Structure formats: C-alpha cells, structure tokens
C-alpha positions as a printed Julia matrix, in Angstrom:
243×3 Matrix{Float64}:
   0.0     0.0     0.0
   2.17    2.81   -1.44
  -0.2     5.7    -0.97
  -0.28    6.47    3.02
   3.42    5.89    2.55
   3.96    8.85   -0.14
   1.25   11.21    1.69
   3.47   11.06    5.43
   6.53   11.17    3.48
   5.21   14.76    1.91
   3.97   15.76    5.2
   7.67   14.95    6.16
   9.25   17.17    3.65
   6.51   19.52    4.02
   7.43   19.88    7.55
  11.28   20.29    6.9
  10.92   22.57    4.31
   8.27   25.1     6.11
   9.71   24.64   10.14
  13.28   25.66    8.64
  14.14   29.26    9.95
  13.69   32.13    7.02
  17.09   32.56    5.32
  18.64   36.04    6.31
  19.74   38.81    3.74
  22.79   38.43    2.47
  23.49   42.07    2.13
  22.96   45.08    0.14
  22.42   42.65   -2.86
  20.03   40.39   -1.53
  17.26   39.76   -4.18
  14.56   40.84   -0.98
  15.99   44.17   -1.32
  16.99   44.89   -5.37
  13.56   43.31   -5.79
  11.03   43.73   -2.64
   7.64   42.1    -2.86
   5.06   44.4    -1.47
   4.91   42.56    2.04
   8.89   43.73    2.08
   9.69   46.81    3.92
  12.69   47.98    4.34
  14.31   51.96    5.67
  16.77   54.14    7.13
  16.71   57.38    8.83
  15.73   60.41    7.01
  18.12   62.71    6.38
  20.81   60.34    7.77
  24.59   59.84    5.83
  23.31   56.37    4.93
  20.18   57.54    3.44
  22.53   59.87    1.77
  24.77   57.17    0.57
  21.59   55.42   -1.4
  21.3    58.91   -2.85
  24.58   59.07   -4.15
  24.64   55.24   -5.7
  23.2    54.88   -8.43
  23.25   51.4    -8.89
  21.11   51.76   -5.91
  18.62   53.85   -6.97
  15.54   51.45   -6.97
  16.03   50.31   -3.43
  16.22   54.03   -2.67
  12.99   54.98   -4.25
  11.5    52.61   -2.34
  12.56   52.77    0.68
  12.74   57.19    0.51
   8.43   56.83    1.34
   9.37   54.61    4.45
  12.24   56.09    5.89
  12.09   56.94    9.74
  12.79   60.21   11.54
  14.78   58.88   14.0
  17.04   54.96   14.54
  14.8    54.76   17.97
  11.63   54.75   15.53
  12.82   52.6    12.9
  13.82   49.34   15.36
  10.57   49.98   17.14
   9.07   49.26   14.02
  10.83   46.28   13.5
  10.21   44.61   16.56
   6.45   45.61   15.62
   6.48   43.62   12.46
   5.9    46.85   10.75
   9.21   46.77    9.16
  11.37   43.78    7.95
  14.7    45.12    7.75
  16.55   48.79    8.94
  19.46   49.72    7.57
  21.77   51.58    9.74
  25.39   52.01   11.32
  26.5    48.68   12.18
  27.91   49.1    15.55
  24.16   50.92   16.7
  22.74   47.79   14.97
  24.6    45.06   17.04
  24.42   47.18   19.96
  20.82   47.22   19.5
  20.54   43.26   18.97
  22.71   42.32   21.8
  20.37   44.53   24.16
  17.22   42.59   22.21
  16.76   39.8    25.72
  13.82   38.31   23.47
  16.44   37.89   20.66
  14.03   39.05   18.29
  16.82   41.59   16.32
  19.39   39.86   14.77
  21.83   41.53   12.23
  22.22   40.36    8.63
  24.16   40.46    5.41
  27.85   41.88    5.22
  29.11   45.14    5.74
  29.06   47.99    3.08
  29.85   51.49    2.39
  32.49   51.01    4.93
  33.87   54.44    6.9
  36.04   54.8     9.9
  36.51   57.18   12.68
  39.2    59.13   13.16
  41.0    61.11   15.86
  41.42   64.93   14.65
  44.65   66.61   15.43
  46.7    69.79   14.41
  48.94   69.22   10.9
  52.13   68.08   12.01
  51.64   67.1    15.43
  53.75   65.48   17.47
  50.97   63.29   19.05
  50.21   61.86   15.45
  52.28   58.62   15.59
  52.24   58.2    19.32
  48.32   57.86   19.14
  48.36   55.68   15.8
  50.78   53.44   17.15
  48.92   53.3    20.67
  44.86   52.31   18.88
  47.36   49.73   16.32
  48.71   48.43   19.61
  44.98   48.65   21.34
  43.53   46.33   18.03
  46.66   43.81   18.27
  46.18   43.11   22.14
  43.01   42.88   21.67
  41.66   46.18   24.22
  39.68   46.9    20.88
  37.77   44.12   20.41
  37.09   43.98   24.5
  35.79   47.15   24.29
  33.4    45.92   21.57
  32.12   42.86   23.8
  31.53   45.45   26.41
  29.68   47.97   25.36
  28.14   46.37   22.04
  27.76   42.54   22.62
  26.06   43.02   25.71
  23.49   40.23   25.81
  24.61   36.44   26.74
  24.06   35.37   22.91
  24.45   31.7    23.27
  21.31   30.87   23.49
  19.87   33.63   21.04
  22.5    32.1    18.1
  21.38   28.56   19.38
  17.78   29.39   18.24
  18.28   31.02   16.03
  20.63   28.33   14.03
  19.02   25.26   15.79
  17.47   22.76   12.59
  14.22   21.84   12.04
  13.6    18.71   14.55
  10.9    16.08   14.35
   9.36   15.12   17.66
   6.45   12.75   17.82
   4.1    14.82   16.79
   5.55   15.09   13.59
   6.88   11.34   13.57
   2.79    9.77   14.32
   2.11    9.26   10.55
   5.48    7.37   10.43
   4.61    4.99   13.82
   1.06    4.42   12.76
   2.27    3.07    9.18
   4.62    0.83   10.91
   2.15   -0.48   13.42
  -0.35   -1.11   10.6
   2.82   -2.86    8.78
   3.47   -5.14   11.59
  -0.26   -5.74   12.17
  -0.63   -6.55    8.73
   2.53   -8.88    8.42
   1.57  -10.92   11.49
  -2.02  -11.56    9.86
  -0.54  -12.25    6.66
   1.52  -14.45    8.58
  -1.13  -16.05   10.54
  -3.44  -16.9     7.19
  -0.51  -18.29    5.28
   0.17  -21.0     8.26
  -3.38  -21.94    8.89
  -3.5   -22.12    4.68
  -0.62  -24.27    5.08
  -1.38  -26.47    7.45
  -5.07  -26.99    5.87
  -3.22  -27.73    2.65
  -0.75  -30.35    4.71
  -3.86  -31.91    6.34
  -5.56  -32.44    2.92
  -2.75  -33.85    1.33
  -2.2   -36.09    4.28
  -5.95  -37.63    3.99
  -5.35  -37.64    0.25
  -2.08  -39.89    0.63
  -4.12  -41.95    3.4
  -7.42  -42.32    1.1
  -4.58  -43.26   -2.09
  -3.2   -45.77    0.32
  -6.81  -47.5     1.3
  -7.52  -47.37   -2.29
  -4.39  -48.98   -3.6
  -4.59  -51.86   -0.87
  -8.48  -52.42   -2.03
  -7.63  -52.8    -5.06
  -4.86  -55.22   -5.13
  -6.83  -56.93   -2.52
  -9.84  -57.28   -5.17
  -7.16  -57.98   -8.22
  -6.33  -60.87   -5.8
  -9.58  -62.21   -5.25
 -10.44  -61.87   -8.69
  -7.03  -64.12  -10.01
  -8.18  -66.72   -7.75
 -11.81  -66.53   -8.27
 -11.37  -66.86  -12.17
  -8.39  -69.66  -12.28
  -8.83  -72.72  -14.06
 -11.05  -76.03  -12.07
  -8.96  -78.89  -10.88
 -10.13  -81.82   -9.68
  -8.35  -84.72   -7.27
  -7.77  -88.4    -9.47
C-alpha cells in the first residue's frame, strides 16, 4: 500500500521545508531588497549619511525609491518598528545595529548580510603634530592586544548570545508529533505482516492436512484394489479336480 506511505513522506518534507528558519539577507544585494515584494519593507533614517549614501549610488537607486516613502525620523523609531512587524529590515550604522541586537533579551533583532559602504573614525589633530604617531601606534597596539575588540564585547555585545544564536541556528527537529504518521504506518505494517503471517500458516497447514488424507485415502484405495485384483485371479483360475 504505497499511498499512506507517499502522503506522510510529503507531510515529512513539508514539515522540513516550512519549520526551517527564514534565510537572512545576504546584504545590500540580496534579491529581498533589489527586488522587494510588497509585504517587504525595508528603511533608514531620514536625512541620515546612509540615506545619503543610497542617494549618491546609483546602482542603488531602486532600493532608494522605495525605501525614501518609508524612511524613519529617527534609529529609535525605525527598530521599534521592527520589533512591531511593521518593518522587515533597517538599515543603519553597524555598531548601533549590534548594539541594538545584543540589548534585544527576546532575541528578536538579529543583524544580517555583510558590511558595506564602509567608513572609519578618526581622531582629529593639528597638521604636524607630534601626538600623530604616538596615538596611531597606541589604537594599532589597542587592536593587536586585543583592548579593541574587548571594548566591543563590552559595550556592544552586551546580551549572553548563546542561546539567542542557538535558536536562532538550531534545525528543524521532528518530535512525535511530527513522527505519528510514520509509527502508525509501521504499526499497521506489523499488524498486517503478522495476519498475513497467521493466514498463510493456517492455509498451510489446511493444505498439509488435505494432502495427508489424500495420501491416506490413495493408500486405502491402492490396498483395495490389489486386494480385489487378488480375489479376482483366484476366483477366475482354471477347475482342478483330485484323481
């Protein structure tokens, strides 16, 4: 019976394919963004250098026209709105956008896609100035010993993430919910095998028992009949008589 079998293996794959966690945007180039549906929203902060950055690239013009009717007046507004649902995706400075995830304790921010339109910060000092090297050298020291990037777990990668990146990554799992179909089949299998089983020895053993009486009735017959062949030879022989 093939048909249960290929209906619980769909609701398998069916399963899989819809409990597996939405891909994230891959960046700037994602297909969600160069191409949003209508249920795809996506902004930045009006006025802000990144909305000015969209301005200025051309091959980013769509996403720009798009997302120019949407954009927020302030960052505060805009991840609001995501956590609302109202908004999919905000584009903004990246360290304000982890900072903002790692604070998320419901883990429901998560940052996406690589970096772009990259820009540092700098320390401003007079031309010439003796402190020049003595500060570069001392922030190349502070990213080698890694003071930097302990500064950055600090004040930006706040939350205990473990268990955020653990859900967040964690496969699709069947429990037994999903598994029932499965069971049920192979209890009906075995249920059905054992009766199978069952028929074909009591078949069996009627066939054995027939051919038993038939090899018994054979038997009777053959002896009868040599007995009356017997009878006959001497019933039939030729008359003597004594001299």
């Amino acid at each position: 019976m093939k048909v249960p079998f290929v209906l619980d293996t769909a609701n398998l794959a069916a399963f899989l394919v819809l409990d597996r966690p939405q891909s994230r945007l891959s960046g700037v180039n994602d297909a969600r963004l160069r191409n949003p549906s209508e249920n795809f929203t996506f902004a930045t902060v009006r006025g802000s250098a990144v909305d000015l950055y969209f301005r200025r690239q051309v091959e980013l013009a769509t996403m720009y026209r798009i997302m120019e009717k949407r954009n927020y007046e302030t960052s505060d507004n805009a991840v609001a709105a995501v956590k609302s649902g109202e908004l999919q995706a905000f584009i903004w400075d990246s360290a304000r956008l982890e900072y903002e995830a790692a604070k998320d304790k419901e883990c429901e921010l998560v940052t996406a896609g690589e970096l772009f339109g990259r820009s540092g910060y700098g320390v401003a000092l007079r031309k010439n100035s003796p402190w020049t090297s003595k500060i570069t050298l001392a922030i190349l020291g502070f990213h080698e010993n890694g003071f930097m990037e302990s500064l950055d777990n600090k004040y930006i990668y706040m939350r205990n993430d473990t268990q955020c990146v653990a859900d967040e990554n964690a496969p699709a799992t069947l429990g037994l919910k999903n598994m029932a179909g499965v069971f049920i089949l192979v209890g009906m299998g075995i249920a059905g095998g054992i009766i199978l089983i069952i028929i074909e020895i009591t078949y069996k053993r009627q066939q054995v028992k027939k051919q038993r009486i038939a090899r018994i009735t054979r038997t009777a017959y053959d002896r009868w009949r040599r007995t009356v062949e017997v009878f006959e030879l001497y019933s039939n022989g030729p008359a003597r008589k004594l001299i």
